[in-house]
Backbone as CSV, one residue per row, in Angstrom:
resi,resn,N_x,N_y,N_z,CA_x,CA_y,CA_z,C_x,C_y,C_z
1,MET,-1.074,-26.951,-15.799,-0.973,-25.734,-15.040,-1.410,-24.548,-15.880
2,SER,-2.067,-23.611,-15.258,-2.576,-22.441,-15.947,-1.506,-21.357,-16.015
3,SER,-1.492,-20.607,-17.118,-0.511,-19.533,-17.262,-1.110,-18.179,-16.873
4,SER,-2.385,-18.163,-16.483,-3.004,-16.896,-16.091,-2.487,-16.487,-14.707
5,PRO,-2.359,-15.173,-14.484,-1.827,-14.716,-13.200,-2.792,-14.984,-12.051
6,ARG,-2.244,-15.109,-10.887,-3.040,-15.285,-9.669,-3.855,-14.023,-9.434
7,LEU,-5.100,-14.173,-9.014,-5.953,-13.038,-8.708,-5.999,-12.832,-7.200
8,VAL,-5.834,-11.587,-6.783,-5.896,-11.224,-5.372,-6.948,-10.132,-5.207
9,ARG,-7.424,-9.955,-3.998,-8.406,-8.893,-3.731,-7.690,-7.562,-3.559
10,CYS,-8.212,-6.549,-4.218,-7.685,-5.198,-4.073,-7.909,-4.773,-2.626
11,PRO,-6.874,-4.293,-1.927,-7.045,-3.913,-0.528,-7.973,-2.711,-0.328
12,GLN,-8.238,-1.962,-1.375,-9.077,-0.780,-1.239,-10.548,-1.084,-1.508
13,CYS,-10.842,-1.707,-2.657,-12.242,-1.900,-3.044,-12.711,-3.349,-2.996
14,GLY,-11.783,-4.297,-2.942,-12.152,-5.703,-2.869,-12.315,-6.395,-4.211
15,ASN,-12.212,-5.657,-5.311,-12.286,-6.291,-6.631,-11.065,-7.171,-6.838
16,LYS,-11.181,-8.114,-7.753,-10.059,-8.995,-8.046,-9.075,-8.278,-8.958
17,ALA,-7.798,-8.445,-8.657,-6.732,-7.823,-9.435,-5.656,-8.861,-9.716
18,PRO,-5.082,-8.832,-10.914,-4.029,-9.810,-11.223,-2.741,-9.487,-10.476
19,TRP,-2.134,-10.505,-9.894,-0.850,-10.342,-9.212,0.225,-10.721,-10.214
20,SER,0.621,-9.749,-11.016,1.654,-9.989,-12.019,2.355,-8.680,-12.336
21,THR,3.469,-8.782,-13.010,4.209,-7.578,-13.383,3.462,-6.769,-14.436
22,ASP,2.443,-7.357,-15.041,1.621,-6.629,-16.017,0.670,-5.644,-15.343
23,ASN,0.485,-5.766,-14.033,-0.389,-4.859,-13.285,0.490,-3.824,-12.585
24,PRO,0.589,-2.605,-13.132,1.476,-1.598,-12.536,1.009,-1.089,-11.172
25,TRP,-0.217,-1.386,-10.777,-0.766,-0.901,-9.502,-0.809,-2.001,-8.447
26,ARG,-0.217,-3.126,-8.710,-0.228,-4.273,-7.804,0.098,-3.856,-6.392
27,PRO,-0.638,-4.217,-5.380,-1.733,-5.177,-5.296,-3.101,-4.563,-5.565
28,PHE,-3.157,-3.294,-5.974,-4.438,-2.632,-6.230,-4.930,-2.983,-7.630
29,CYS,-6.230,-2.761,-7.858,-6.802,-3.101,-9.158,-6.621,-1.973,-10.169
30,CYS,-6.443,-0.741,-9.692,-6.324,0.396,-10.599,-5.590,1.544,-9.914
31,GLU,-5.236,2.537,-10.699,-4.529,3.691,-10.157,-5.375,4.432,-9.121
32,ARG,-6.684,4.500,-9.350,-7.577,5.196,-8.418,-7.487,4.590,-7.015
33,CYS,-7.567,3.267,-6.910,-7.485,2.605,-5.603,-6.122,2.840,-4.961
34,LYS,-5.075,2.833,-5.761,-3.736,3.081,-5.233,-3.643,4.500,-4.673
35,GLN,-4.207,5.473,-5.371,-4.163,6.864,-4.926,-5.013,7.088,-3.672
36,ILE,-6.159,6.418,-3.592,-6.997,6.520,-2.390,-6.227,6.009,-1.184
37,ASP,-5.540,4.893,-1.330,-4.760,4.317,-0.240,-3.614,5.249,0.150
38,LEU,-2.925,5.805,-0.824,-1.834,6.734,-0.544,-2.355,7.955,0.211
39,GLY,-3.504,8.472,-0.206,-4.103,9.610,0.474,-4.468,9.300,1.916
40,ALA,-4.926,8.084,2.170,-5.271,7.686,3.537,-4.026,7.670,4.421
41,TRP,-2.911,7.193,3.900,-1.660,7.218,4.672,-1.218,8.657,4.902
42,ALA,-1.304,9.495,3.865,-0.848,10.881,3.965,-1.680,11.694,4.951
43,SER,-2.956,11.357,5.100,-3.823,12.108,6.008,-3.893,11.475,7.404
44,ASP,-3.014,10.524,7.647,-2.942,9.829,8.942,-4.193,9.029,9.264
45,SER,-4.947,8.608,8.241,-6.080,7.712,8.472,-5.592,6.330,8.888
46,TYR,-4.415,5.951,8.395,-3.776,4.708,8.783,-2.599,5.067,9.678
47,SER,-2.258,4.173,10.579,-1.066,4.372,11.386,-0.525,3.021,11.821
48,ILE,0.719,3.018,12.166,1.365,1.815,12.665,1.470,1.962,14.172
49,ALA,1.010,0.970,14.889,0.997,1.038,16.358,2.408,1.161,16.908
50,GLY,2.524,1.917,17.960,3.814,2.081,18.625,3.781,3.293,19.520
51,GLN,4.842,3.481,20.238,4.930,4.628,21.124,5.371,5.859,20.336
52,ALA,4.905,6.999,20.742,5.318,8.246,20.120,6.794,8.477,20.397
53,ALA,7.494,9.010,19.414,8.913,9.285,19.570,9.108,10.512,20.451
54,SER,10.116,10.470,21.287,10.432,11.631,22.112,11.461,12.490,21.392
55,ALA,11.728,13.678,21.892,12.707,14.573,21.277,14.095,13.937,21.279
56,ASP,14.381,13.092,22.274,15.687,12.420,22.348,15.872,11.387,21.248
57,ASP,14.769,10.929,20.632,14.852,9.921,19.589,15.055,10.516,18.193
58,SER,15.022,11.832,18.069,15.144,12.448,16.758,16.578,12.313,16.238
59,PRO,16.748,12.204,14.914,18.092,12.089,14.347,18.966,13.292,14.688
60,ALA,18.384,14.496,14.792,19.162,15.694,15.110,19.763,15.593,16.514
61,ALA,19.066,14.977,17.436,19.568,14.847,18.804,20.806,13.944,18.841
62,HIS,20.867,12.975,17.946,21.991,12.051,17.912,23.203,12.644,17.206
63,ASP,22.977,13.635,16.320,24.068,14.264,15.573,24.817,15.292,16.417
64,ALA,24.180,15.787,17.434,24.767,16.882,18.235,25.880,16.389,19.129
């Protein structure tokens, strides 16, 4: 058996990245790819499908 870490594709650029605790950006290959992905989430380039929340679903509405 090999002791080298499993290689996975970076979700941002597609390069191979080690899947191990030695890779602080896992599953990304580098900090740059991790930051690009974070920026895409922050700018709403990515979204999770679902219905928009109504005002009745807000936490403040339940506290009142």
